[in-house]
Short mmCIF file of C-alpha atoms and ligand atoms in Angstrom, two decimals:
data_model
loop_
_atom_site.label_atom_id
_atom_site.label_comp_id
_atom_site.label_asym_id
_atom_site.label_seq_id
_atom_site.Cartn_x
_atom_site.Cartn_y
_atom_site.Cartn_z
CA MET A 335 112.32 28.76 75.74
CA ALA A 336 114.91 30.13 73.31
CA LYS A 337 117.81 31.94 74.93
CA PHE A 338 116.95 35.24 73.27
CA GLU A 339 113.19 35.11 72.91
CA GLY A 340 111.86 37.42 70.21
CA TYR A 341 115.22 38.43 68.73
CA LYS A 342 115.48 37.71 65.04
CA ASP A 343 116.81 38.91 61.67
CA ILE A 344 119.98 40.67 60.63
CA TYR A 345 119.67 44.44 60.56
CA VAL A 346 121.91 46.73 58.54
CA PHE A 347 122.27 50.45 59.14
CA VAL A 348 121.97 52.09 55.72
CA GLU A 349 124.06 55.23 56.00
CA GLN A 350 123.15 58.23 53.88
CA ARG A 351 124.61 61.69 53.62
CA ASN A 352 122.60 64.43 51.94
CA GLY A 353 120.26 61.73 50.68
CA VAL A 354 123.04 59.73 49.00
CA ILE A 355 123.31 56.19 50.34
CA ALA A 356 126.86 55.00 50.98
CA ASN A 357 127.81 51.74 49.24
CA VAL A 358 128.87 50.16 52.52
CA GLY A 359 125.19 49.72 53.49
CA TYR A 360 124.59 47.74 50.30
CA GLU A 361 127.78 45.72 50.83
CA LEU A 362 126.57 44.74 54.29
CA ILE A 363 123.09 43.86 53.00
CA SER A 364 124.69 41.57 50.37
CA GLU A 365 126.79 39.87 53.05
CA ALA A 366 123.81 39.62 55.41
CA ARG A 367 121.92 37.77 52.66
CA LYS A 368 124.66 35.11 52.65
CA LEU A 369 124.55 34.87 56.43
CA VAL A 370 120.78 34.36 56.58
CA ALA A 371 121.01 31.82 53.73
CA SER A 372 123.40 29.79 55.89
CA ILE A 373 120.70 29.39 58.59
CA PRO A 374 117.52 28.76 56.56
CA HIS A 375 115.86 26.95 59.50
CA MET A 376 115.87 30.22 61.49
CA GLY A 377 113.75 32.03 58.87
CA PHE A 378 115.78 35.23 59.34
CA LYS A 379 115.29 38.23 57.10
CA VAL A 380 117.61 41.06 56.13
CA VAL A 381 116.32 44.41 57.35
CA GLY A 382 117.69 47.80 56.29
CA VAL A 383 117.43 50.75 58.69
CA LEU A 384 117.35 54.15 57.04
CA LEU A 385 117.46 57.40 59.04
CA GLY A 386 117.24 60.93 57.67
CA HIS A 387 114.80 63.50 56.38
CA ASN A 388 112.94 63.28 53.07
CA ILE A 389 114.50 59.89 52.46
CA LYS A 390 111.38 57.70 52.45
CA ASP A 391 111.59 57.31 48.67
CA GLN A 392 114.96 55.59 48.97
CA ALA A 393 113.50 52.57 50.80
CA GLN A 394 112.70 50.84 47.50
CA THR A 395 116.33 51.21 46.40
CA VAL A 396 117.42 49.50 49.62
CA ILE A 397 115.01 46.64 48.85
CA ALA A 398 116.38 46.41 45.31
CA HIS A 399 119.83 45.93 46.88
CA GLY A 400 118.66 42.92 48.86
CA ALA A 401 116.74 44.00 51.96
CA ASP A 402 113.53 42.07 52.71
CA LYS A 403 112.27 44.90 54.85
CA VAL A 404 113.25 48.52 55.45
CA ILE A 405 112.54 50.52 58.60
CA VAL A 406 112.56 54.21 57.76
CA ALA A 407 112.76 56.98 60.34
CA ASP A 408 112.09 60.11 58.32
CA ASP A 409 112.18 63.10 60.63
CA ALA A 410 113.38 66.70 60.46
CA MET A 411 115.52 66.07 63.56
CA LEU A 412 117.47 63.50 61.56
CA GLU A 413 118.22 65.78 58.63
CA GLY A 414 121.95 66.01 59.31
CA TYR A 415 123.90 63.49 61.35
CA SER A 416 123.55 64.00 65.09
CA THR A 417 125.05 61.49 67.51
CA GLN A 418 122.31 62.32 70.00
CA PHE A 419 119.22 62.01 67.79
CA TYR A 420 120.53 59.11 65.70
CA THR A 421 121.41 57.21 68.89
CA ASP A 422 117.95 57.92 70.34
CA THR A 423 116.24 56.70 67.17
CA LEU A 424 118.32 53.57 66.64
CA THR A 425 117.98 52.56 70.28
CA GLN A 426 114.22 52.87 70.03
CA ILE A 427 114.13 50.86 66.80
CA ILE A 428 116.26 48.10 68.30
CA ASN A 429 114.19 47.99 71.49
CA GLU A 430 110.98 47.74 69.49
CA PHE A 431 111.98 45.32 66.72
CA LYS A 432 114.64 43.22 68.55
CA PRO A 433 117.19 42.43 65.84
CA ASP A 434 119.39 39.39 66.46
CA SER A 435 122.36 41.24 64.95
CA PHE A 436 122.97 44.79 63.87
CA LEU A 437 125.68 45.68 61.34
CA THR A 438 127.01 49.17 60.63
CA GLY A 439 129.71 50.40 58.26
CA ALA A 440 132.97 51.33 60.01
CA THR A 441 132.78 54.80 58.50
CA VAL A 442 133.39 58.00 60.46
CA LEU A 443 129.66 58.13 61.19
CA GLY A 444 129.32 54.42 61.95
CA ARG A 445 132.31 54.44 64.30
CA ASP A 446 130.67 57.26 66.24
CA LEU A 447 127.14 55.89 66.28
CA ALA A 448 127.47 52.13 66.87
CA PRO A 449 129.38 52.32 70.19
CA ARG A 450 126.86 54.83 71.58
CA VAL A 451 123.97 52.56 70.68
CA ALA A 452 125.77 49.48 72.03
CA ALA A 453 126.48 51.28 75.32
CA ARG A 454 122.84 52.33 75.70
CA LEU A 455 121.64 48.79 75.07
CA ASN A 456 124.44 47.11 76.99
CA ALA A 457 125.07 45.04 73.86
CA GLY A 458 128.38 43.58 72.66
CA LEU A 459 130.06 45.36 69.75
CA THR A 460 132.98 44.25 67.58
CA ALA A 461 134.50 47.32 65.97
CA ASP A 462 136.29 47.63 62.64
CA ALA A 463 135.74 44.07 61.50
CA THR A 464 137.02 42.60 58.24
CA LYS A 465 135.14 39.26 58.21
CA ILE A 466 131.82 37.87 59.47
CA GLU A 467 130.76 34.24 59.52
CA MET A 468 127.99 32.21 61.10
CA ASP A 469 129.41 29.86 63.72
CA PRO A 470 128.79 26.44 62.10
CA GLU A 471 128.36 24.88 65.56
CA LYS A 472 125.97 27.52 66.89
CA LYS A 473 123.60 27.89 63.96
CA ASP A 474 120.60 27.49 66.25
CA GLU A 475 121.75 30.60 68.10
CA ALA A 476 122.75 32.44 64.89
CA LEU A 477 126.02 33.21 66.64
CA LEU A 478 128.29 35.44 64.58
CA LEU A 479 132.06 35.02 64.43
CA VAL A 480 133.38 38.50 63.78
CA THR A 481 137.04 38.92 62.89
CA ARG A 482 139.15 42.05 63.16
CA PRO A 483 142.86 42.92 63.24
CA THR A 484 144.18 43.09 66.78
CA PHE A 485 147.39 43.61 68.79
CA GLY A 486 148.54 46.45 66.57
CA GLY A 487 147.52 44.58 63.46
CA ASN A 488 149.89 41.70 64.03
CA LEU A 489 147.09 39.18 64.65
CA PHE A 490 143.48 38.67 63.66
CA GLY A 491 141.07 38.06 66.53
CA THR A 492 137.63 36.48 66.21
CA ILE A 493 135.10 37.88 68.64
CA ILE A 494 131.74 36.46 69.70
CA CYS A 495 128.95 38.13 71.64
CA PRO A 496 127.09 35.11 73.03
CA ASP A 497 125.45 36.76 76.05
CA THR A 498 123.56 39.77 74.73
CA ARG A 499 121.45 40.77 71.76
CA PRO A 500 121.75 42.32 69.28
CA GLN A 501 125.21 41.17 68.27
CA MET A 502 126.65 44.45 66.98
CA ALA A 503 129.55 45.02 64.62
CA THR A 504 131.04 47.79 62.53
CA ILE A 505 132.58 46.55 59.28
CA ARG A 506 135.02 48.34 57.02
CA PRO A 507 133.78 49.64 53.69
CA ASN A 508 134.91 47.69 50.60
CA VAL A 509 135.47 44.46 52.52
CA PHE A 510 132.40 42.78 51.01
CA SER A 511 131.22 42.95 47.44
CA MET A 512 127.90 44.52 46.62
CA ASP A 513 125.31 42.51 44.67
CA ALA A 514 123.81 44.18 41.61
CA PRO A 515 120.45 45.78 42.42
CA ASP A 516 117.27 44.11 41.22
CA ALA A 517 114.52 46.66 40.75
CA SER A 518 111.89 43.90 40.57
CA ARG A 519 112.48 42.82 44.20
CA SER A 520 109.68 43.65 46.58
CA GLY A 521 109.74 44.09 50.32
CA GLU A 522 108.03 45.69 53.25
CA VAL A 523 108.59 49.32 54.26
CA ILE A 524 107.88 50.26 57.88
CA GLU A 525 107.74 53.91 58.84
CA PHE A 526 109.01 54.54 62.35
CA THR A 527 108.38 57.74 64.25
CA PRO A 528 111.09 58.43 66.82
CA LYS A 529 110.23 60.10 70.10
CA PHE A 530 112.79 62.57 71.37
CA GLU A 531 112.48 63.25 75.08
CA ASN A 532 115.00 66.03 74.86
CA THR A 533 114.97 67.97 71.64
CA ASP A 534 117.66 70.41 72.79
CA ALA A 535 120.73 69.37 70.86
CA LYS A 536 123.73 68.98 73.15
CA VAL A 537 125.97 69.53 70.15
CA VAL A 538 124.93 71.82 67.32
CA VAL A 539 126.60 71.36 63.94
CA LYS A 540 126.80 74.87 62.53
CA GLU A 541 128.47 74.11 59.24
CA VAL A 542 129.71 71.06 57.35
CA ILE A 543 132.79 71.65 55.24
CA ALA A 544 133.41 68.76 52.87
CA LYS A 545 137.03 67.67 52.71
CA VAL A 546 138.45 68.31 49.28
CA VAL A 547 140.01 65.04 48.18
CA GLU A 548 143.07 65.77 46.12
CA GLY A 549 144.04 63.27 43.47
CA ILE A 550 142.38 59.97 42.79
CA ASP A 551 140.18 58.04 45.22
CA ILE A 552 141.85 54.61 45.04
CA THR A 553 138.82 52.89 46.58
CA LYS A 554 136.89 53.71 43.40
CA CYS A 555 139.56 52.46 40.95
CA ASP A 556 139.07 49.29 38.97
CA ILE A 557 142.79 48.82 38.25
CA LEU A 558 145.50 49.53 40.82
CA VAL A 559 149.25 49.18 40.56
CA GLY A 560 150.71 49.03 44.06
CA ALA A 561 154.22 50.26 44.80
CA GLY A 562 156.14 48.70 47.67
CA ARG A 563 159.53 49.49 49.13
CA GLY A 564 161.08 47.34 46.39
CA ALA A 565 159.77 49.80 43.81
CA GLU A 566 160.59 53.03 45.65
CA ASP A 567 163.33 53.98 43.24
CA CYS A 568 161.21 53.38 40.14
CA LEU A 569 157.83 54.88 41.04
CA ASP A 570 157.74 56.53 37.60
CA MET A 571 157.65 53.03 36.08
CA VAL A 572 154.83 51.97 38.40
CA GLN A 573 152.88 55.11 37.47
CA ALA A 574 153.53 54.52 33.76
CA VAL A 575 152.07 51.00 33.94
CA ALA A 576 149.07 52.33 35.88
CA ASP A 577 148.56 55.02 33.22
CA GLU A 578 148.75 52.54 30.34
CA LEU A 579 146.13 50.38 32.03
CA GLY A 580 143.89 53.36 32.76
CA GLY A 581 144.28 52.74 36.48
CA ALA A 582 145.98 54.42 39.41
CA MET A 583 149.03 53.95 41.55
CA CYS A 584 148.70 53.06 45.23
CA ALA A 585 151.34 52.22 47.82
CA SER A 586 152.31 50.16 50.82
CA ARG A 587 152.81 51.85 54.17
CA ALA A 588 156.58 51.46 53.83
CA VAL A 589 156.50 53.76 50.79
CA VAL A 590 154.29 56.26 52.62
CA ASP A 591 156.45 56.18 55.76
CA ASP A 592 159.56 56.66 53.63
CA GLY A 593 157.99 59.82 52.23
CA PHE A 594 157.54 58.67 48.62
CA ALA A 595 153.74 58.62 48.53
CA SER A 596 150.88 60.34 50.31
CA LYS A 597 148.82 58.59 52.97
CA ASP A 598 145.75 59.03 50.72
CA ILE A 599 146.97 56.20 48.50
CA GLN A 600 148.09 53.80 51.22
CA VAL A 601 146.47 50.39 51.03
CA GLY A 602 146.07 48.22 54.09
CA GLN A 603 144.92 47.99 57.63
CA THR A 604 145.82 51.58 58.49
CA GLY A 605 145.20 52.73 54.93
CA LYS A 606 142.33 52.03 52.57
CA THR A 607 140.59 48.80 51.70
CA VAL A 608 140.39 48.29 47.93
CA ARG A 609 138.86 45.60 45.75
CA PRO A 610 139.71 46.38 42.13
CA SER A 611 139.41 43.88 39.26
CA LEU A 612 143.19 43.96 38.94
CA TYR A 613 145.88 44.68 41.55
CA ILE A 614 149.53 44.53 40.48
CA ALA A 615 151.80 44.44 43.55
CA CYS A 616 155.27 45.71 42.67
CA GLY A 617 158.04 45.10 45.21
CA ILE A 618 155.53 44.49 48.01
CA SER A 619 156.40 41.78 50.52
CA GLY A 620 152.81 40.81 51.38
CA ALA A 621 152.72 41.69 55.09
CA CYS A 622 149.32 40.82 56.60
CA GLN A 623 148.59 44.51 57.25
CA HIS A 624 148.95 45.27 53.54
CA VAL A 625 147.14 42.15 52.39
CA ALA A 626 144.16 42.99 54.66
CA GLY A 627 143.51 45.98 52.40
CA MET A 628 143.73 44.31 48.97
CA GLU A 629 143.21 40.56 49.21
CA LYS A 630 139.64 40.81 47.89
CA SER A 631 140.89 42.10 44.51
CA ASP A 632 139.57 39.91 41.68
CA MET A 633 143.00 39.29 40.15
CA ILE A 634 146.32 39.83 41.91
CA ILE A 635 149.61 39.87 40.03
CA ALA A 636 152.78 40.07 42.11
CA ILE A 637 156.26 41.13 41.03
CA ASN A 638 158.98 40.42 43.57
CA ARG A 639 162.59 39.34 43.33
CA ASP A 640 162.22 37.06 46.36
CA PRO A 641 160.47 33.82 45.33
CA GLN A 642 159.58 33.22 49.00
CA ALA A 643 157.79 36.58 49.40
CA GLU A 644 154.41 36.20 51.16
CA ILE A 645 152.64 38.15 48.44
CA PHE A 646 152.94 35.13 46.11
CA SER A 647 150.75 33.08 48.45
CA ILE A 648 147.73 35.27 47.64
CA ALA A 649 148.64 36.15 44.03
CA ASN A 650 146.85 34.62 41.06
CA MET A 651 149.99 35.16 38.99
CA GLY A 652 153.54 36.04 39.90
CA PHE A 653 156.76 37.25 38.32
CA VAL A 654 159.98 36.54 40.20
CA GLY A 655 162.46 39.23 39.23
CA ASP A 656 163.51 42.84 39.48
CA VAL A 657 160.67 45.34 39.14
CA LYS A 658 162.95 47.66 37.20
CA GLU A 659 163.34 44.99 34.52
CA ILE A 660 159.79 43.64 34.54
CA LEU A 661 157.79 46.91 34.63
CA PRO A 662 159.16 48.30 31.33
CA LEU A 663 158.48 44.95 29.64
CA LEU A 664 154.98 44.91 31.05
CA LYS A 665 154.36 48.43 29.78
CA GLU A 666 155.52 47.45 26.27
CA GLU A 667 153.22 44.40 26.33
CA ILE A 668 150.25 46.54 27.36
CA ILE A 669 150.95 49.05 24.59
CA ALA A 670 151.30 46.22 22.05
CA ALA A 671 148.06 44.59 23.23
CA LYS A 672 146.17 47.87 22.78
CA LYS A 673 147.19 48.18 19.11
P1 FAD B 941 159.07 45.54 52.57
O1 FAD B 941 158.50 44.70 53.64
O2 FAD B 941 160.38 46.20 52.82
O3 FAD B 941 159.17 44.62 51.29
C1 FAD B 941 159.77 45.01 50.09
C2 FAD B 941 159.63 43.84 49.12
O4 FAD B 941 160.16 44.24 47.88
C3 FAD B 941 160.40 42.59 49.55
O5 FAD B 941 159.54 41.47 49.47
C4 FAD B 941 161.54 42.49 48.55
O6 FAD B 941 161.87 41.14 48.21
C5 FAD B 941 160.96 43.19 47.35
N1 FAD B 941 161.96 43.87 46.51
C6 FAD B 941 162.99 44.67 46.91
N2 FAD B 941 163.64 45.16 45.82
C7 FAD B 941 163.02 44.64 44.74
C8 FAD B 941 163.22 44.78 43.34
N3 FAD B 941 164.17 45.57 42.84
N4 FAD B 941 162.42 44.09 42.52
C9 FAD B 941 161.44 43.27 43.00
N5 FAD B 941 161.19 43.11 44.32
C10 FAD B 941 161.97 43.80 45.17
N6 FAD B 941 151.55 48.15 55.68
C11 FAD B 941 150.78 48.50 54.63
O7 FAD B 941 151.19 48.35 53.47
N7 FAD B 941 149.56 49.06 54.84
C12 FAD B 941 149.06 49.29 56.07
O8 FAD B 941 147.96 49.82 56.18
C13 FAD B 941 149.84 48.89 57.19
N8 FAD B 941 149.38 49.04 58.45
C14 FAD B 941 150.12 48.60 59.49
C15 FAD B 941 149.61 48.68 60.79
C16 FAD B 941 150.35 48.23 61.86
C17 FAD B 941 149.76 48.34 63.22
C18 FAD B 941 151.63 47.68 61.64
C19 FAD B 941 152.41 47.15 62.79
C20 FAD B 941 152.15 47.61 60.37
C21 FAD B 941 151.43 48.07 59.28
N9 FAD B 941 151.92 48.02 57.99
C22 FAD B 941 151.13 48.34 56.94
C23 FAD B 941 153.33 47.68 57.72
C24 FAD B 941 153.53 46.25 57.27
O9 FAD B 941 153.72 45.43 58.41
C25 FAD B 941 154.79 46.15 56.39
O10 FAD B 941 155.90 46.66 57.10
C26 FAD B 941 154.69 46.90 55.06
O11 FAD B 941 153.50 46.51 54.39
C27 FAD B 941 155.88 46.54 54.19
O12 FAD B 941 155.81 47.25 53.01
P2 FAD B 941 156.55 46.68 51.72
O13 FAD B 941 156.07 45.31 51.43
O14 FAD B 941 156.42 47.71 50.66
O15 FAD B 941 158.09 46.70 52.16
#
């Protein structure tokens, strides 16, 4: 008898707010497709789990983004996010359908929900992961190797949950790319009716006040020019290059800690994860905590006066020299190329 009889498929929690699905759900579905493709003999499917109210119609969009099946719990009690009712519903879905693994975005909501569900089910959870692979030696068990920064971000640890199912993980947004949707895909939609034993909400959300994000959201930018400590005294040049390219400036933690940039534009493990088409790192050493937030950029260009700087090991192209000399030249080249 198999070790975990009846457990199968990779489930992805598809987070929505006010009916708008967050990209992280689609990123995780795209990655789950690669994981199931690596164990074809298991016949696993990718299943999206959508909770909310008046959201049934969105199931087809989730299928277009790569899900083979979508379980929808459409209930008035799930209209706004509630730890209590979302935990009740997800626990019931997992108990009924027995997913082999269950992935959730490491968003504010996901970081609240996944540990509650894991605790109820006594399942193992790896929080805030940045990488997921199928263990090549345990493909018959579909064992996931889930990697996350650890020991204050100085090391990466790979965690396995071999003894319980589902294997649960929360994964940071923007870590995986999202496949383009294919409206011609078809899949199964299962409507699930949750049963709430206690409908008295322990916590009542009286009002939701959306945070006003000032400035640019760097996670949505296609071109980023990153300023490191080596560029602190020429941030105007970094900004000018970003402007010429139609992109935005972001920064390393050193620049934020030194008071030259706001935390909103910090890239890295304790900042934001970005994956633009182009990332120009100016005077950034390439510490692992910074790299964790930008290494998935399509093209990385590094400018650093130290030829041994770590950033060059992940850059597609590098300039060894002083940022104050190279940035003005780069700006001129960009202007000339646009003519
Ligand atoms: P430095 O390490 O000081 O490097 C400056 C670089 O600029 C050097 O390589 C130098 O050769 C080059 N340079 C200097 N002058 C010039 C010049 N004129 N022209 C060209 N090159 C020049 N860091 C992050 O960025 N994001 C995070 O989210 C983050 N989270 C962290 C979490 C934890 C728990 C810890 C412990 C650390 C974290 N850090 C983070 C900090 C990280 O370890 C590094 O200290 C930081 O990334 C260094 O920033 P930097 O490369 O800008 O500065």
